[in-house]
Amino acid sequence: MTRTSQLLHAQREPVPARAASSALFLRDAPDPNGAAGATRLEVLMSRRSDKARFAANHFVFPGGSIDAEDRLHHEQLASRPAQTADDLTYAQAAIRESMEELGVLLARHADGSWATQAEIAQIDRAQPLLPQCAKLGLTLAADALWPLARWTAALEIPIRFDVPFLVARMPEGQTPVTDDAEQFEALWLHPADALQRAAQGEMTLMFPTQTTLERLAQYPTVQALLDVLQALPQGEMLWKTLPRGGMVAGKVQRFMEHQSVYGELAMVCPDGQLHHAVGWQSEAPVPLLKNVMRLTANNGGTMTGPGTNTYILGDAATGYIVVDPGPQPQAQDDQHLARIMAATAGDIRAIVCTHSHPDHSPGAAPLQALVVQAGFARPVIWGLPSAPTARAGSQFKPEQELSDGQTLVLQHPEGAAHSHTLRAVHTPGHAANHLCLVLEEDGLLLSGDHILNGSTTVVDPPDGNMRLYLASLDKLTATCKAGDIGFILPAHGYVLAQPLLVIEKLYAHRMAREAKVKAAMAQKPDGTPEDWVAIAYADTPEKLWPVAKRSLLAHVEHIRGL
């Protein structure tokens, strides 16, 4: 894993997250924009006091911290057989908090009828709930709550909660009545209406609330959502997240695990520091660690995404290794190499190309010349030579070949603990001469084009080979396990976290696509690759089919055992 000495920001201990629980009460209400009799899902919300320590004046779902009593007397709750003790604790807390804050009581009589408004009026919200319900012949309906999601507050927040969001239908015959101490203005809102009001400045929402509303807006009715939740395996939810914050145009923005920048925030700001700028530009290097910078070439497009990432490894005391110096300098932007020189002060000890494609290797020789012109020793250009199968624009011959497992070391005057070791891992597949690199001391995998963030790489025969590509994925899995790799630095896109999961999903995606190709070939055994692309890549925009055809041909070769 990454050395703490290389982290950009001082480590800090986040505030521990307190266990809490929240209930989302839903109902089907007439749809004012629909046909006669049409309904739509609505959710119950209320406004927190403007004097509250946490989320003052925000519109929220009812909920709060787990009390000691919430962990007791589970035998007095109506429950489903699969609900665990923790499930019942969270359910009891959500029911209690809903009663205290909004006067909504998820409790039934023995005949299945819900607590009435008159019975709720008899309950003292400031006193323990279970004994009062027992006197009224009511049982808390923990079985009516279904897990929707789990939110753990972002690490930088000073008051943090770990909260499952639980869903239930609003009990029939009850009307919310806020306590007018913690909660005010109980409202039934369609999720999209709540989001619109927030966008217009009429409501203030926390990130978890806003994101949950965005998800709820996808479901037309309460039953449509419950059908999904009730079909989930025991213990599963639609999502579990610990959001991370980044700076977008100078303002804090939250990101979840499925978003492309999440892994980068986890690496650069592991303790939740709000310092990392999110967004793509080519004017200046982006510091990722003290010994790792990323400079993105100004060559963004369909095949390159935001541009090709050049990685600059090392520090002023050790000198630098430049990985993938980028495309041949062009008149419209000839500053990329100059920016590399400025970031390194010209002290480049080695230049490494992960493969020979024209957005990666052509900048190597011009960069080498600039280093020499600046009065430094001539850095060696490392990599693997392009194979005879390489296209005309992808020819490359290094000065020195990097053998599989060979290392390049930047020695630090203070000793090995401060040095930087880059190890080559041969990974043919995307290109015959493709290699990845491991920054050993910090557990980083520089994946070139073998693993990308935001898309899957093209495997283009004859230089690309699907059998070799998949075998290289297996090799990278073993590499990540053996080297305790914590992050992947791709040649296109942000840093990726959880390398083993990334590779597993990528492999599964490739095999799922191959199954579609095989099905297309079976459907049209005399068809052309163009026919098969239209079937196997029906989920891909048609304008990308010419590119998809290249990978399809690689799958066809793999299917045929070529």
Coordinates of C-alpha atoms in Angstrom, one line a residue:
M1 CA 0.0 0.0 0.0
T2 CA 1.0 3.6 -0.4
R3 CA 3.7 4.9 1.9
T4 CA 2.3 7.5 4.3
S5 CA 5.5 9.5 3.6
Q6 CA 4.3 10.0 0.1
L7 CA 0.8 11.3 0.9
L8 CA 0.2 14.8 -0.1
H9 CA -1.8 15.8 2.9
A10 CA -1.2 15.2 6.6
Q11 CA -3.0 12.3 8.0
R12 CA -6.0 12.9 10.2
E13 CA -8.3 10.8 12.2
P14 CA -11.9 11.1 11.0
V15 CA -14.7 11.5 13.6
P16 CA -16.1 8.0 14.3
A17 CA -19.5 7.5 12.7
R18 CA -22.4 7.0 15.1
A19 CA -24.9 4.2 14.5
A20 CA -28.3 5.7 13.4
S21 CA -31.3 4.7 11.4
S22 CA -33.8 6.4 9.1
A23 CA -37.2 5.6 7.8
L24 CA -38.6 6.6 4.4
F25 CA -42.4 6.5 4.5
L26 CA -44.0 6.1 1.0
R27 CA -47.4 6.3 -0.4
D28 CA -49.1 6.3 -3.8
A29 CA -50.9 9.6 -4.5
P30 CA -52.8 11.0 -7.4
D31 CA -50.6 12.1 -10.3
P32 CA -51.6 15.6 -11.2
N33 CA -49.9 15.3 -14.6
G34 CA -51.2 11.8 -15.4
A35 CA -54.3 10.3 -16.8
A36 CA -57.4 10.0 -14.7
G37 CA -56.8 7.6 -11.8
A38 CA -53.0 7.6 -12.3
T39 CA -50.9 7.6 -9.2
R40 CA -47.3 8.3 -8.4
L41 CA -44.9 7.6 -5.5
E42 CA -44.5 10.2 -2.8
V43 CA -42.1 10.3 0.2
L44 CA -42.6 11.9 3.6
M45 CA -40.1 14.7 4.5
S46 CA -39.8 17.4 7.1
R47 CA -37.6 20.3 7.8
R48 CA -35.1 20.2 10.7
S49 CA -34.9 23.0 13.2
D50 CA -32.7 25.9 12.2
K51 CA -31.1 25.6 15.6
A52 CA -30.1 21.9 15.2
R53 CA -26.4 21.0 15.5
F54 CA -26.7 18.7 12.5
A55 CA -28.3 19.6 9.2
A56 CA -30.0 22.7 10.5
N57 CA -32.9 23.8 8.2
H58 CA -32.4 20.9 5.9
F59 CA -35.3 18.8 4.6
V60 CA -34.8 15.2 5.7
F61 CA -36.4 11.8 6.3
P62 CA -37.2 10.9 9.9
G63 CA -34.4 9.2 11.8
G64 CA -31.7 9.5 14.5
S65 CA -29.1 7.8 16.6
I66 CA -29.5 4.3 18.0
D67 CA -30.4 4.2 21.7
A68 CA -29.4 1.5 24.1
E69 CA -33.1 0.4 24.3
D70 CA -33.2 -0.1 20.6
R71 CA -31.0 -3.1 21.0
L72 CA -33.3 -4.7 23.5
H73 CA -36.7 -6.4 23.6
H74 CA -36.6 -7.6 20.0
E75 CA -38.9 -10.4 20.9
Q76 CA -41.7 -7.8 21.2
L77 CA -41.3 -6.8 17.6
A78 CA -43.1 -8.3 14.6
S79 CA -40.3 -9.5 12.3
R80 CA -39.5 -11.5 9.3
P81 CA -37.6 -14.8 9.9
A82 CA -34.5 -13.5 8.0
Q83 CA -34.1 -10.3 10.0
T84 CA -31.0 -10.3 12.2
A85 CA -30.6 -8.7 15.6
D86 CA -28.9 -5.7 13.9
D87 CA -31.8 -5.5 11.5
L88 CA -34.3 -5.3 14.3
T89 CA -32.2 -2.7 16.2
Y90 CA -32.2 -0.4 13.2
A91 CA -35.9 -1.1 12.6
Q92 CA -36.8 -0.3 16.2
A93 CA -34.8 2.9 16.1
A94 CA -36.4 4.0 12.9
I95 CA -39.9 3.4 14.2
R96 CA -39.1 5.2 17.5
E97 CA -37.6 8.2 15.7
S98 CA -40.5 8.4 13.3
M99 CA -42.9 8.5 16.2
E100 CA -40.9 11.1 18.1
E101 CA -40.3 13.4 15.2
L102 CA -43.4 13.0 13.0
G103 CA -46.0 11.1 15.0
V104 CA -46.0 8.3 12.5
L105 CA -46.3 4.9 14.3
L106 CA -45.4 1.7 12.4
A107 CA -47.3 -0.6 14.8
R108 CA -50.2 -3.0 14.4
H109 CA -52.9 -4.6 16.5
A110 CA -53.2 -8.4 16.7
D111 CA -55.8 -8.2 13.9
G112 CA -53.3 -6.5 11.6
S113 CA -54.9 -3.0 11.7
W114 CA -52.6 -0.1 12.1
A115 CA -52.4 2.2 15.1
T116 CA -55.0 4.9 14.8
Q117 CA -54.5 8.6 15.1
A118 CA -56.4 8.6 18.4
E119 CA -54.1 6.0 19.8
I120 CA -51.0 7.9 18.6
A121 CA -52.4 11.0 20.4
Q122 CA -52.2 9.0 23.7
I123 CA -48.5 8.3 23.4
D124 CA -46.0 10.6 25.1
R125 CA -43.2 11.0 22.5
A126 CA -40.7 11.7 25.3
Q127 CA -41.2 8.4 27.1
P128 CA -40.2 4.9 26.1
L129 CA -42.3 3.7 23.2
L130 CA -42.6 -0.1 23.7
P131 CA -44.4 -0.1 27.1
Q132 CA -46.9 2.5 25.8
C133 CA -47.6 0.4 22.7
A134 CA -48.0 -2.7 24.8
K135 CA -50.7 -1.0 26.9
L136 CA -52.5 -0.1 23.7
G137 CA -52.2 -3.7 22.3
L138 CA -49.8 -2.6 19.6
T139 CA -46.7 -4.4 18.3
L140 CA -44.0 -2.5 16.4
A141 CA -44.0 -3.7 12.8
A142 CA -40.3 -4.2 12.1
D143 CA -41.3 -6.6 9.4
A144 CA -42.9 -3.7 7.4
L145 CA -39.5 -2.0 6.9
W146 CA -37.2 -3.0 4.0
P147 CA -33.6 -2.0 3.6
L148 CA -33.1 0.5 0.7
A149 CA -29.5 1.8 1.2
R150 CA -26.8 2.4 3.7
W151 CA -25.0 5.7 4.1
T152 CA -21.8 6.3 6.0
A153 CA -21.1 10.0 6.2
A154 CA -18.1 11.4 4.3
L155 CA -14.9 11.3 6.4
E156 CA -14.4 15.1 6.7
I157 CA -17.8 15.8 8.2
P158 CA -17.5 16.8 11.9
I159 CA -20.8 15.0 12.9
R160 CA -20.9 11.6 11.2
F161 CA -23.6 8.9 11.1
D162 CA -23.7 5.3 9.7
V163 CA -27.3 5.0 8.6
P164 CA -29.4 2.4 6.9
F165 CA -32.3 3.9 5.0
L166 CA -35.3 1.7 5.5
V167 CA -38.5 1.9 3.5
A168 CA -42.1 1.3 4.5
R169 CA -45.6 2.1 3.3
M170 CA -47.3 4.9 5.2
P171 CA -49.7 3.2 7.7
E172 CA -53.3 3.8 6.6
G173 CA -55.3 6.3 8.6
Q174 CA -52.4 8.2 10.0
T175 CA -51.4 11.8 9.5
P176 CA -47.9 13.1 10.2
V177 CA -47.7 15.6 13.0
T178 CA -44.2 17.2 13.6
D179 CA -42.9 17.6 17.1
D180 CA -42.2 21.3 16.3
A181 CA -39.0 21.1 18.2
E182 CA -36.7 19.0 16.0
Q183 CA -38.9 18.7 13.0
F184 CA -41.2 21.2 11.2
E185 CA -43.3 21.3 8.0
A186 CA -44.1 17.7 7.2
L187 CA -44.5 17.3 3.4
W188 CA -45.5 14.6 1.0
L189 CA -43.5 15.1 -2.2
H190 CA -42.8 13.3 -5.4
P191 CA -39.0 12.8 -5.5
A192 CA -38.7 14.8 -8.7
D193 CA -40.7 17.7 -7.2
A194 CA -38.5 17.8 -4.2
L195 CA -35.4 17.9 -6.4
Q196 CA -36.9 20.7 -8.4
R197 CA -37.7 22.7 -5.3
A198 CA -34.1 22.2 -4.1
A199 CA -32.7 23.3 -7.5
Q200 CA -34.8 26.4 -7.2
G201 CA -33.5 27.2 -3.7
E202 CA -36.8 26.4 -2.0
M203 CA -35.4 23.4 0.0
T204 CA -32.0 22.5 1.3
L205 CA -31.0 18.9 0.9
M206 CA -28.0 16.9 2.2
F207 CA -26.1 14.8 -0.4
P208 CA -27.5 11.5 0.9
T209 CA -31.1 12.9 0.8
Q210 CA -30.7 14.3 -2.7
T211 CA -29.1 11.2 -4.1
T212 CA -31.8 9.0 -2.5
L213 CA -34.5 11.1 -4.0
E214 CA -32.9 10.8 -7.4
R215 CA -33.0 7.0 -7.1
L216 CA -36.6 7.0 -5.8
A217 CA -37.7 9.1 -8.8
Q218 CA -37.0 6.0 -11.0
Y219 CA -40.0 4.1 -9.4
P220 CA -43.5 4.9 -10.5
T221 CA -45.2 3.3 -7.5
V222 CA -44.5 2.1 -4.0
Q223 CA -45.0 -1.5 -5.0
A224 CA -42.6 -1.2 -7.9
L225 CA -39.9 -0.2 -5.4
L226 CA -40.9 -2.9 -2.9
D227 CA -40.8 -5.6 -5.5
V228 CA -37.2 -4.8 -6.2
L229 CA -36.2 -4.6 -2.5
Q230 CA -38.1 -7.7 -1.5
A231 CA -36.3 -9.7 -4.3
L232 CA -32.9 -8.8 -3.0
P233 CA -30.8 -11.5 -1.2
Q234 CA -30.9 -11.3 2.5
G235 CA -28.6 -8.5 3.8
E236 CA -28.4 -6.8 0.4
M237 CA -29.4 -3.2 -0.4
L238 CA -29.6 -1.2 -3.6
W239 CA -26.4 0.6 -2.6
K240 CA -24.0 1.1 0.3
T241 CA -21.7 4.1 0.2
L242 CA -19.2 6.2 2.0
P243 CA -19.1 9.3 -0.2
R244 CA -16.0 11.3 -0.8
G245 CA -15.6 15.0 -1.5
G246 CA -13.6 16.7 -4.2
M247 CA -13.3 20.3 -5.4
V248 CA -15.1 21.1 -8.6
A249 CA -14.7 24.7 -9.8
G250 CA -13.7 25.7 -6.3
K251 CA -16.8 24.1 -4.6
V252 CA -17.1 20.8 -2.7
Q253 CA -18.9 18.1 -4.6
R254 CA -19.6 14.6 -3.3
F255 CA -18.9 11.4 -5.2
M256 CA -20.0 7.8 -4.7
E257 CA -18.1 4.6 -5.4
H258 CA -19.6 4.0 -8.9
Q259 CA -18.4 7.4 -10.1
S260 CA -15.1 7.5 -12.0
V261 CA -13.2 9.9 -9.7
Y262 CA -13.9 8.0 -6.5
G263 CA -10.8 5.9 -6.5
E264 CA -8.6 8.9 -7.1
L265 CA -10.1 10.8 -4.1
A266 CA -9.5 7.7 -2.0
M267 CA -5.8 7.6 -2.9
V268 CA -5.0 11.3 -2.8
C269 CA -7.2 12.2 0.2
P270 CA -7.6 8.9 2.1
D271 CA -8.8 10.6 5.3
G272 CA -11.4 12.8 3.6
Q273 CA -9.4 16.0 3.1
L274 CA -11.1 18.4 0.8
H275 CA -8.2 19.4 -1.3
H276 CA -8.2 17.5 -4.6
A277 CA -9.4 19.3 -7.7
V278 CA -11.6 17.2 -10.0
G279 CA -11.7 17.9 -13.7
W280 CA -9.6 17.5 -16.8
Q281 CA -7.0 20.0 -18.0
S282 CA -3.7 19.8 -19.8
E283 CA -2.0 23.0 -18.6
A284 CA -0.4 21.7 -15.4
P285 CA 0.5 18.3 -13.8
V286 CA -2.0 17.0 -11.1
P287 CA -0.2 15.8 -8.0
L288 CA -1.4 12.4 -6.9
L289 CA 1.3 11.6 -4.3
K290 CA 4.5 13.4 -3.4
N291 CA 6.3 11.1 -5.9
V292 CA 3.5 10.8 -8.5
M293 CA 2.1 13.4 -10.9
R294 CA -0.2 13.0 -13.8
L295 CA -0.1 15.3 -16.9
T296 CA -2.8 14.7 -19.4
A297 CA -2.0 15.4 -23.1
N298 CA -4.3 17.7 -25.0
N299 CA -5.5 14.9 -27.3
G300 CA -9.0 14.1 -25.9
G301 CA -11.4 12.4 -28.2
T302 CA -13.5 9.3 -28.8
M303 CA -10.5 6.9 -28.5
T304 CA -8.6 8.8 -25.8
G305 CA -11.3 10.1 -23.5
P306 CA -10.0 13.2 -21.7
G307 CA -6.6 12.6 -23.2
T308 CA -3.6 10.4 -22.7
N309 CA -2.1 10.4 -19.2
T310 CA 1.6 10.9 -18.8
Y311 CA 2.8 9.8 -15.3
I312 CA 5.8 11.5 -13.8
L313 CA 7.4 9.4 -11.0
G314 CA 10.0 10.4 -8.5
D315 CA 11.1 13.6 -6.7
A316 CA 13.7 16.3 -6.8
A317 CA 16.2 14.2 -4.8
T318 CA 15.9 11.1 -7.0
G319 CA 15.2 12.5 -10.4
Y320 CA 12.2 11.3 -12.4
I321 CA 10.9 8.5 -14.6
V322 CA 8.4 9.6 -17.3
V323 CA 5.8 7.0 -18.3
D324 CA 4.0 7.4 -21.7
P325 CA 5.3 10.8 -22.8
G326 CA 2.4 11.0 -25.2
P327 CA 1.8 11.8 -28.9
Q328 CA 4.1 13.4 -31.4
P329 CA 4.1 17.2 -30.7
Q330 CA 1.6 19.0 -32.9
A331 CA 1.3 22.6 -34.0
Q332 CA -2.0 23.0 -32.2
D333 CA -0.4 21.9 -28.9
D334 CA 3.3 21.6 -28.7
Q335 CA 3.4 22.3 -25.0
H336 CA 3.0 18.9 -23.5
L337 CA 6.7 18.0 -23.5
A338 CA 7.6 21.5 -22.3
R339 CA 5.2 20.9 -19.3
I340 CA 6.9 17.6 -18.5
M341 CA 10.2 19.4 -18.6
A342 CA 9.0 22.1 -16.3
A343 CA 7.5 19.6 -13.8
T344 CA 10.8 17.7 -13.6
A345 CA 13.1 20.6 -14.0
G346 CA 14.6 18.5 -16.8
D347 CA 16.0 15.8 -14.4
I348 CA 14.5 12.8 -16.2
R349 CA 16.4 9.6 -15.6
A350 CA 14.3 7.3 -17.8
I351 CA 11.4 7.3 -20.2
V352 CA 9.1 4.3 -20.4
C353 CA 6.5 3.5 -23.0
T354 CA 3.8 1.0 -22.1
H355 CA 3.2 0.3 -25.7
S356 CA 3.6 1.6 -29.2
H357 CA 0.3 3.2 -30.0
P358 CA 0.6 6.8 -31.4
D359 CA -0.9 8.5 -28.3
H360 CA 1.7 6.9 -26.0
S361 CA 5.2 6.5 -27.5
P362 CA 6.0 9.1 -30.2
G363 CA 6.8 11.8 -27.6
A364 CA 9.7 9.7 -26.2
A365 CA 12.5 10.7 -28.6
P366 CA 11.6 14.5 -28.7
L367 CA 11.4 14.5 -24.8
Q368 CA 14.8 12.8 -24.7
A369 CA 16.2 15.5 -26.9
L370 CA 14.9 18.2 -24.7
V371 CA 16.5 16.7 -21.7
V372 CA 19.9 16.6 -23.4
Q373 CA 19.4 20.2 -24.6
A374 CA 18.8 21.2 -21.0
G375 CA 22.2 19.9 -20.1
F376 CA 21.2 16.6 -18.4
A377 CA 22.4 13.1 -19.0
R378 CA 20.6 11.4 -21.9
P379 CA 17.7 9.3 -20.4
V380 CA 17.2 5.8 -21.8
I381 CA 14.0 5.1 -23.6
W382 CA 12.6 1.8 -22.3
G383 CA 9.8 -0.5 -23.4
L384 CA 9.1 -3.3 -25.8
P385 CA 9.5 -3.1 -29.6
S386 CA 6.4 -3.2 -31.7
A387 CA 5.6 -6.5 -33.3
P388 CA 5.4 -7.0 -37.1
T389 CA 1.6 -7.0 -36.6
A390 CA 1.6 -3.4 -35.4
R391 CA -0.1 -0.8 -37.7
A392 CA 2.0 1.7 -39.6
G393 CA 1.3 4.5 -37.1
S394 CA 2.2 2.3 -34.1
Q395 CA 5.9 1.5 -34.8
F396 CA 8.2 1.8 -31.8
K397 CA 11.6 0.6 -30.9
P398 CA 13.0 1.3 -27.5
E399 CA 16.7 1.8 -26.8
Q400 CA 16.5 -0.8 -24.0
E401 CA 13.9 -3.6 -23.7
L402 CA 12.3 -4.1 -20.4
S403 CA 12.2 -7.7 -19.6
D404 CA 9.3 -9.1 -17.6
G405 CA 9.9 -8.4 -13.9
Q406 CA 12.8 -6.0 -14.6
T407 CA 13.0 -3.0 -12.3
L408 CA 14.1 0.6 -12.8
V409 CA 15.1 2.3 -9.5
L410 CA 15.3 5.9 -8.6
Q411 CA 17.8 6.0 -5.7
H412 CA 17.3 8.5 -2.9
P413 CA 20.3 9.8 -1.1
E414 CA 18.6 9.0 2.3
G415 CA 18.4 5.3 1.4
A416 CA 16.1 2.6 0.0
A417 CA 13.1 3.6 2.2
H418 CA 12.8 6.8 0.2
S419 CA 13.6 5.4 -3.2
H420 CA 11.1 4.5 -6.0
T421 CA 11.1 1.2 -7.8
L422 CA 9.3 0.6 -11.0
R423 CA 8.8 -3.1 -12.1
A424 CA 7.7 -4.2 -15.6
V425 CA 4.9 -6.7 -16.1
H426 CA 4.4 -7.9 -19.6
T427 CA 0.7 -7.8 -20.6
P428 CA 0.2 -8.4 -24.3
G429 CA -3.4 -8.3 -25.5
H430 CA -4.3 -4.7 -26.2
A431 CA -1.1 -4.5 -28.2
A432 CA 1.5 -7.2 -28.7
N433 CA 4.2 -5.1 -27.0
H434 CA 2.0 -3.9 -24.1
L435 CA 3.4 -3.8 -20.6
C436 CA 2.2 -2.5 -17.2
L437 CA 4.3 -1.1 -14.4
V438 CA 4.2 -1.6 -10.6
L439 CA 5.5 1.2 -8.4
E440 CA 6.5 -1.3 -5.7
E441 CA 6.9 0.8 -2.6
D442 CA 3.5 2.4 -3.0
G443 CA 1.4 -0.5 -4.3
L444 CA 0.4 1.2 -7.5
L445 CA -0.2 -0.4 -10.9
L446 CA 0.3 1.8 -14.0
S447 CA -2.0 -0.1 -16.4
G448 CA -1.4 1.7 -19.7
D449 CA -4.3 0.9 -22.0
H450 CA -4.9 -2.6 -20.6
I451 CA -7.3 -1.2 -17.9
L452 CA -9.0 2.1 -18.4
N453 CA -11.4 4.1 -16.3
G454 CA -14.6 4.9 -18.0
S455 CA -14.4 2.4 -20.9
T456 CA -13.0 -0.9 -22.0
T457 CA -10.0 -0.9 -24.1
V458 CA -10.1 -1.9 -27.8
V459 CA -8.4 -5.2 -28.7
D460 CA -7.6 -4.8 -32.4
P461 CA -6.3 -7.9 -34.3
P462 CA -3.8 -8.8 -35.5
D463 CA -1.7 -6.8 -33.0
G464 CA -4.4 -7.2 -30.4
N465 CA -5.3 -10.6 -29.2
M466 CA -8.2 -11.5 -26.9
R467 CA -6.7 -14.7 -25.6
L468 CA -3.6 -12.9 -24.5
Y469 CA -5.6 -10.0 -23.2
L470 CA -7.6 -12.2 -20.9
A471 CA -4.5 -14.1 -19.8
S472 CA -2.9 -10.8 -19.0
L473 CA -5.9 -9.9 -16.8
D474 CA -5.3 -13.1 -14.9
K475 CA -1.6 -12.1 -14.6
L476 CA -2.5 -8.7 -13.2
T477 CA -4.8 -10.3 -10.7
A478 CA -1.9 -12.3 -9.4
T479 CA 0.4 -9.2 -9.5
C480 CA -2.1 -7.2 -7.4
K481 CA -2.5 -9.9 -4.8
A482 CA 1.3 -10.5 -4.5
G483 CA 2.2 -6.8 -4.5
D484 CA -0.6 -5.6 -2.2
I485 CA -1.7 -3.2 -5.0
G486 CA -4.1 -0.6 -3.7
F487 CA -4.8 1.5 -6.8
I488 CA -4.6 1.4 -10.6
L489 CA -3.3 4.4 -12.6
P490 CA -4.7 4.0 -16.1
A491 CA -3.4 5.8 -19.2
H492 CA -6.9 7.3 -19.7
G493 CA -9.1 8.4 -16.9
Y494 CA -8.9 8.8 -13.1
V495 CA -7.2 6.5 -10.6
L496 CA -9.1 3.3 -9.8
A497 CA -9.4 1.8 -6.4
Q498 CA -10.1 -1.9 -5.4
P499 CA -7.9 -3.3 -8.2
L500 CA -9.0 -6.9 -7.8
L501 CA -12.7 -6.0 -8.1
V502 CA -11.9 -3.8 -11.1
I503 CA -10.2 -6.6 -12.9
E504 CA -12.9 -9.1 -11.9
K505 CA -15.6 -6.9 -13.4
L506 CA -13.6 -6.2 -16.5
Y507 CA -13.1 -9.9 -17.1
A508 CA -16.8 -10.6 -16.5
H509 CA -17.7 -7.8 -18.9
R510 CA -15.4 -9.2 -21.6
M511 CA -16.9 -12.7 -21.2
A512 CA -20.4 -11.3 -21.3
R513 CA -19.6 -9.5 -24.5
E514 CA -18.1 -12.6 -25.9
A515 CA -21.3 -14.5 -25.1
K516 CA -23.2 -11.8 -27.1
V517 CA -20.8 -12.2 -30.0
K518 CA -21.2 -16.0 -29.9
A519 CA -25.0 -15.6 -29.9
A520 CA -24.8 -13.2 -32.9
M521 CA -22.7 -15.7 -34.8
A522 CA -25.2 -18.4 -34.0
Q523 CA -28.1 -16.1 -35.0
K524 CA -26.4 -15.3 -38.4
P525 CA -23.9 -18.1 -39.1
D526 CA -23.4 -16.7 -42.6
G527 CA -23.3 -13.1 -41.5
T528 CA -20.6 -10.5 -41.8
P529 CA -18.8 -8.9 -38.9
E530 CA -21.0 -5.8 -39.5
D531 CA -24.0 -8.0 -39.0
W532 CA -22.7 -9.4 -35.8
V533 CA -21.7 -6.0 -34.4
A534 CA -25.3 -4.7 -34.9
I535 CA -26.5 -7.6 -32.7
A536 CA -23.6 -8.0 -30.1
Y537 CA -23.2 -4.3 -29.6
A538 CA -26.8 -3.2 -29.8
D539 CA -26.3 -1.5 -26.4
T540 CA -23.5 0.7 -27.9
P541 CA -24.1 3.9 -29.9
E542 CA -24.1 3.0 -33.6
K543 CA -21.4 5.6 -34.3
L544 CA -19.0 3.5 -32.2
W545 CA -19.7 0.3 -34.1
P546 CA -16.6 0.7 -36.4
V547 CA -14.4 0.7 -33.3
A548 CA -16.4 -2.0 -31.6
K549 CA -15.9 -4.2 -34.7
R550 CA -12.2 -4.4 -33.9
S551 CA -12.8 -6.0 -30.5
L552 CA -15.6 -8.1 -32.0
L553 CA -13.0 -9.6 -34.4
A554 CA -10.8 -10.4 -31.5
H555 CA -13.7 -12.2 -29.8
V556 CA -14.4 -14.1 -32.9
E557 CA -10.8 -15.2 -33.1
H558 CA -11.0 -16.3 -29.4
I559 CA -14.2 -18.2 -30.0
R560 CA -12.7 -20.0 -32.9
G561 CA -9.5 -20.8 -30.9
L562 CA -7.2 -18.7 -33.1

